[in-house]
Amino acid sequence: MSSKINITTLSYYLASDLKAENQRKVRKMLILDHPYVSDFLKDTAAELQIPVLKNEMTAGLNTRKGLNLLEKTEFIEFIKEKGEYSLYSNSENSIGWISENLGFTGLPEKIELFKNKIKFRELLERIYPDFYFQGIEFEKLDEIRVEEIKKPFIIKPAVGFFSLGVYKVSTDEEWDSVLRRIKAEVEDIKDRYPVQVLDAGKFIIEENIEGEEFAIDAYFNSAGKPVVLNILKHIFSSENDVSDRVYFTSKLVMETYREAVEDLLKEIGKLAELKNFPLHMELRIGNDRRIQLIELNPMRFAGWCTTDLAHFAYGINTYRYFLEQLEPEWDKILKGKEGKSFCLVILNKPAEIISETVKAFDYEKLLSDFEKPLELRKADHEKYGLFGYMFTETKESNWEEIERILKSDLKEYITFSQSILQP
């Protein structure tokens, strides 16, 4: 018996040493940038003392334990050191800095391959040879002969973020209205994000992808193996709805789709030769179980640190899992999660509401409308076009609270300026 214990103990320490050695070989690094860094991410960076690029964003961050900040030259030299590194950025705002300073790593080319939706579609032609798409300049949208394009189709910026500038066109008659809305939205959002994040100068038209929509947080480890950290199901209020109001994850979602998502990621990893690479991917899965990719966002997980939902739902710190090359033990993690959904509710301001007419948003009333809100994060709607977002835990028996917010225009929470008639 004692011999068995000794062997088991020895095996444990050998495995621990090997794991520690692998973690030492892959250096961990972070770039934190606007528009938002969650307390959870800040505390993770401080606790693990991960080297963080010193920039304008980090200058304003307060943590219980100080961040391990590196000046620009130190940060670049750290990456140049011999061996592998894992670099995570919470925001695509850092893409410009990476392009300007880390060209020697090959990262700018990888980022462009995925961030530019036209190049992304060209990469995927080997997987989806019959998929229709075309790029078009914003100035030439008026010249489109919409009757010649198979419908329904999706039009969106070739380089985009969230669902900004994304529209579905189902009939010829809808086009004039969609075109007017695109022009108005481009004018409204063009100065909110860097061109590397949102470039409304060029659009892509592509065939509509049928099926249920999902968002995935995953990474490729140092051996090129894909590791899935979360799967969120994106639900909509109607057939033509393309907004980002509600995403949710559950035991059923994870168990049903994880292996299929991993198989797709293996194909993408081979095409793009990905290692030590975090990503946020959106896709649709049809009734025939066929997976069709919508987009893949490099260097980050779900935007605005909404990837933190994995912590509330499953106890997974997605940043730590990537940086330390950890893999979830899903069989253990999902025990006891039956009958629960963990939701991300994005409080996106409807396009018809003019920011200047909004006097206040009643967050307390919003919270009272949910059985178990987990965390609320507020945002400046005038600057970012959303009032914030929250995480919730919802029982299947109380799903009507999610249906209600999914269809809401949020006006029940908004106080409008007295001098302006409410829309």
Short mmCIF file of N, CA and C in Angstrom, two decimals, residues 309-388:
data_model
loop_
_atom_site.label_atom_id
_atom_site.label_comp_id
_atom_site.label_asym_id
_atom_site.label_seq_id
_atom_site.Cartn_x
_atom_site.Cartn_y
_atom_site.Cartn_z
N LEU A 309 -18.19 36.05 -17.92
CA LEU A 309 -19.35 35.21 -17.66
C LEU A 309 -18.93 33.78 -17.35
N ALA A 310 -17.83 33.32 -17.97
CA ALA A 310 -17.34 31.96 -17.73
C ALA A 310 -16.96 31.76 -16.26
N HIS A 311 -16.51 32.82 -15.62
CA HIS A 311 -16.18 32.75 -14.18
C HIS A 311 -17.45 32.58 -13.35
N PHE A 312 -18.49 33.37 -13.66
CA PHE A 312 -19.73 33.28 -12.91
C PHE A 312 -20.44 31.94 -13.16
N ALA A 313 -20.37 31.46 -14.39
CA ALA A 313 -21.07 30.22 -14.74
C ALA A 313 -20.32 28.97 -14.31
N TYR A 314 -19.00 28.94 -14.58
CA TYR A 314 -18.26 27.69 -14.44
C TYR A 314 -17.01 27.79 -13.57
N GLY A 315 -16.75 28.97 -13.00
CA GLY A 315 -15.54 29.12 -12.19
C GLY A 315 -14.28 29.14 -13.02
N ILE A 316 -14.40 29.45 -14.32
CA ILE A 316 -13.25 29.48 -15.22
C ILE A 316 -12.77 30.92 -15.41
N ASN A 317 -11.53 31.16 -15.05
CA ASN A 317 -10.89 32.44 -15.34
C ASN A 317 -10.24 32.31 -16.71
N THR A 318 -10.92 32.81 -17.75
CA THR A 318 -10.46 32.57 -19.12
C THR A 318 -9.06 33.14 -19.37
N TYR A 319 -8.74 34.27 -18.74
CA TYR A 319 -7.42 34.88 -18.91
C TYR A 319 -6.34 33.95 -18.36
N ARG A 320 -6.58 33.47 -17.15
CA ARG A 320 -5.60 32.59 -16.51
C ARG A 320 -5.48 31.26 -17.27
N TYR A 321 -6.60 30.73 -17.72
CA TYR A 321 -6.55 29.46 -18.46
C TYR A 321 -5.70 29.58 -19.71
N PHE A 322 -5.83 30.68 -20.44
CA PHE A 322 -5.02 30.86 -21.64
C PHE A 322 -3.55 31.07 -21.27
N LEU A 323 -3.31 32.02 -20.38
CA LEU A 323 -1.93 32.39 -20.08
C LEU A 323 -1.16 31.25 -19.42
N GLU A 324 -1.84 30.39 -18.67
CA GLU A 324 -1.16 29.28 -18.00
C GLU A 324 -1.40 27.94 -18.69
N GLN A 325 -2.00 27.99 -19.89
CA GLN A 325 -2.18 26.78 -20.70
C GLN A 325 -2.99 25.71 -19.96
N LEU A 326 -4.07 26.13 -19.32
CA LEU A 326 -4.93 25.22 -18.57
C LEU A 326 -6.10 24.76 -19.43
N GLU A 327 -6.60 23.56 -19.15
CA GLU A 327 -7.75 23.03 -19.87
C GLU A 327 -8.87 22.69 -18.89
N PRO A 328 -10.11 23.12 -19.18
CA PRO A 328 -11.22 22.83 -18.26
C PRO A 328 -11.50 21.33 -18.17
N GLU A 329 -11.80 20.87 -16.97
CA GLU A 329 -12.27 19.49 -16.77
C GLU A 329 -13.79 19.55 -16.79
N TRP A 330 -14.36 19.50 -17.98
CA TRP A 330 -15.78 19.80 -18.16
C TRP A 330 -16.70 18.83 -17.41
N ASP A 331 -16.33 17.58 -17.32
CA ASP A 331 -17.18 16.62 -16.61
C ASP A 331 -17.40 17.04 -15.16
N LYS A 332 -16.34 17.53 -14.53
CA LYS A 332 -16.45 17.98 -13.13
C LYS A 332 -17.13 19.34 -13.05
N ILE A 333 -16.77 20.24 -13.96
CA ILE A 333 -17.27 21.61 -13.92
C ILE A 333 -18.79 21.66 -14.08
N LEU A 334 -19.34 20.80 -14.94
CA LEU A 334 -20.76 20.87 -15.28
C LEU A 334 -21.67 20.14 -14.29
N LYS A 335 -21.08 19.46 -13.33
CA LYS A 335 -21.92 18.78 -12.34
C LYS A 335 -22.69 19.80 -11.51
N GLY A 336 -23.99 19.57 -11.35
CA GLY A 336 -24.82 20.46 -10.55
C GLY A 336 -25.32 21.68 -11.29
N LYS A 337 -25.04 21.78 -12.60
CA LYS A 337 -25.47 22.95 -13.37
C LYS A 337 -26.78 22.71 -14.12
N GLU A 338 -27.44 21.62 -13.86
CA GLU A 338 -28.67 21.30 -14.58
C GLU A 338 -29.76 22.34 -14.29
N GLY A 339 -30.53 22.69 -15.34
CA GLY A 339 -31.67 23.58 -15.18
C GLY A 339 -31.34 25.04 -14.99
N LYS A 340 -30.06 25.40 -15.17
CA LYS A 340 -29.64 26.79 -15.01
C LYS A 340 -29.06 27.33 -16.30
N SER A 341 -29.33 28.60 -16.57
CA SER A 341 -28.70 29.31 -17.68
C SER A 341 -28.00 30.53 -17.13
N PHE A 342 -26.83 30.81 -17.65
CA PHE A 342 -26.06 31.98 -17.23
C PHE A 342 -26.02 32.93 -18.42
N CYS A 343 -26.60 34.11 -18.22
CA CYS A 343 -26.88 35.00 -19.34
C CYS A 343 -26.04 36.27 -19.32
N LEU A 344 -25.69 36.74 -20.50
CA LEU A 344 -25.11 38.05 -20.72
C LEU A 344 -26.19 38.91 -21.37
N VAL A 345 -26.60 39.98 -20.71
CA VAL A 345 -27.61 40.89 -21.24
C VAL A 345 -26.92 42.21 -21.58
N ILE A 346 -26.88 42.55 -22.85
CA ILE A 346 -26.23 43.78 -23.31
C ILE A 346 -27.30 44.87 -23.47
N LEU A 347 -27.11 45.97 -22.79
CA LEU A 347 -28.09 47.04 -22.78
C LEU A 347 -27.79 48.03 -23.90
N ASN A 348 -27.87 47.53 -25.13
CA ASN A 348 -27.55 48.34 -26.29
C ASN A 348 -28.67 49.34 -26.58
N LYS A 349 -28.30 50.59 -26.79
CA LYS A 349 -29.27 51.64 -27.04
C LYS A 349 -29.87 51.48 -28.42
N PRO A 350 -31.21 51.38 -28.52
CA PRO A 350 -31.85 51.28 -29.84
C PRO A 350 -31.50 52.48 -30.72
N ALA A 351 -31.34 52.24 -32.01
CA ALA A 351 -30.90 53.29 -32.93
C ALA A 351 -31.84 54.48 -32.95
N GLU A 352 -33.14 54.25 -32.72
CA GLU A 352 -34.10 55.36 -32.81
C GLU A 352 -34.04 56.30 -31.61
N ILE A 353 -33.34 55.90 -30.54
CA ILE A 353 -33.21 56.76 -29.37
C ILE A 353 -31.98 57.64 -29.53
N ILE A 354 -32.17 58.95 -29.52
CA ILE A 354 -31.06 59.90 -29.64
C ILE A 354 -30.43 60.10 -28.27
N SER A 355 -29.12 59.91 -28.19
CA SER A 355 -28.43 59.95 -26.90
C SER A 355 -28.71 61.23 -26.12
N GLU A 356 -28.78 62.35 -26.83
CA GLU A 356 -28.97 63.64 -26.15
C GLU A 356 -30.32 63.76 -25.46
N THR A 357 -31.28 62.91 -25.83
CA THR A 357 -32.60 62.98 -25.21
C THR A 357 -32.69 62.16 -23.93
N VAL A 358 -31.65 61.36 -23.63
CA VAL A 358 -31.67 60.49 -22.45
C VAL A 358 -31.16 61.25 -21.23
N LYS A 359 -31.99 61.34 -20.22
CA LYS A 359 -31.62 62.03 -18.97
C LYS A 359 -31.04 61.05 -17.96
N ALA A 360 -31.63 59.86 -17.86
CA ALA A 360 -31.15 58.87 -16.88
C ALA A 360 -31.59 57.47 -17.27
N PHE A 361 -30.86 56.49 -16.75
CA PHE A 361 -31.22 55.08 -16.94
C PHE A 361 -31.39 54.47 -15.56
N ASP A 362 -32.53 53.80 -15.33
CA ASP A 362 -32.85 53.26 -14.02
C ASP A 362 -32.29 51.84 -13.87
N TYR A 363 -31.05 51.76 -13.41
CA TYR A 363 -30.39 50.46 -13.24
C TYR A 363 -31.02 49.65 -12.12
N GLU A 364 -31.49 50.32 -11.07
CA GLU A 364 -32.10 49.60 -9.95
C GLU A 364 -33.37 48.88 -10.39
N LYS A 365 -34.17 49.54 -11.21
CA LYS A 365 -35.40 48.91 -11.75
C LYS A 365 -35.02 47.71 -12.62
N LEU A 366 -33.98 47.88 -13.41
CA LEU A 366 -33.52 46.77 -14.25
C LEU A 366 -33.15 45.57 -13.40
N LEU A 367 -32.36 45.77 -12.37
CA LEU A 367 -31.92 44.67 -11.51
C LEU A 367 -33.10 43.99 -10.83
N SER A 368 -34.11 44.78 -10.46
CA SER A 368 -35.27 44.21 -9.76
C SER A 368 -36.11 43.32 -10.66
N ASP A 369 -35.91 43.41 -11.97
CA ASP A 369 -36.69 42.61 -12.92
C ASP A 369 -36.07 41.22 -13.17
N PHE A 370 -34.99 40.89 -12.45
CA PHE A 370 -34.33 39.60 -12.65
C PHE A 370 -34.19 38.87 -11.31
N GLU A 371 -34.36 37.55 -11.35
CA GLU A 371 -34.35 36.77 -10.12
C GLU A 371 -32.97 36.70 -9.47
N LYS A 372 -31.91 36.64 -10.28
CA LYS A 372 -30.58 36.53 -9.70
C LYS A 372 -29.54 37.23 -10.57
N PRO A 373 -29.53 38.57 -10.55
CA PRO A 373 -28.46 39.28 -11.26
C PRO A 373 -27.13 39.03 -10.57
N LEU A 374 -26.11 38.74 -11.34
CA LEU A 374 -24.80 38.39 -10.76
C LEU A 374 -23.86 39.59 -10.71
N GLU A 375 -23.89 40.41 -11.75
CA GLU A 375 -23.07 41.62 -11.77
C GLU A 375 -23.58 42.57 -12.83
N LEU A 376 -23.59 43.87 -12.50
CA LEU A 376 -23.99 44.92 -13.43
C LEU A 376 -22.78 45.79 -13.72
N ARG A 377 -22.57 46.08 -14.99
CA ARG A 377 -21.47 46.95 -15.39
C ARG A 377 -22.03 48.07 -16.26
N LYS A 378 -21.89 49.30 -15.78
CA LYS A 378 -22.48 50.45 -16.47
C LYS A 378 -21.53 51.00 -17.52
N ALA A 379 -22.10 51.67 -18.53
CA ALA A 379 -21.30 52.27 -19.60
C ALA A 379 -21.89 53.62 -19.99
N ASP A 380 -21.07 54.46 -20.57
CA ASP A 380 -21.48 55.79 -21.05
C ASP A 380 -22.16 55.61 -22.41
N HIS A 381 -23.49 55.75 -22.43
CA HIS A 381 -24.22 55.50 -23.68
C HIS A 381 -23.90 56.52 -24.76
N GLU A 382 -23.57 57.74 -24.38
CA GLU A 382 -23.24 58.75 -25.38
C GLU A 382 -21.92 58.44 -26.06
N LYS A 383 -21.00 57.86 -25.33
CA LYS A 383 -19.68 57.55 -25.88
C LYS A 383 -19.65 56.21 -26.60
N TYR A 384 -20.39 55.21 -26.06
CA TYR A 384 -20.26 53.86 -26.58
C TYR A 384 -21.52 53.28 -27.19
N GLY A 385 -22.65 53.97 -27.05
CA GLY A 385 -23.88 53.47 -27.67
C GLY A 385 -24.56 52.35 -26.90
N LEU A 386 -24.15 52.12 -25.65
CA LEU A 386 -24.83 51.14 -24.80
C LEU A 386 -24.83 51.64 -23.36
N PHE A 387 -25.84 51.21 -22.61
CA PHE A 387 -25.95 51.62 -21.21
C PHE A 387 -25.15 50.73 -20.28
N GLY A 388 -24.63 49.65 -20.80
CA GLY A 388 -23.85 48.71 -20.03
C GLY A 388 -24.31 47.29 -20.29
#
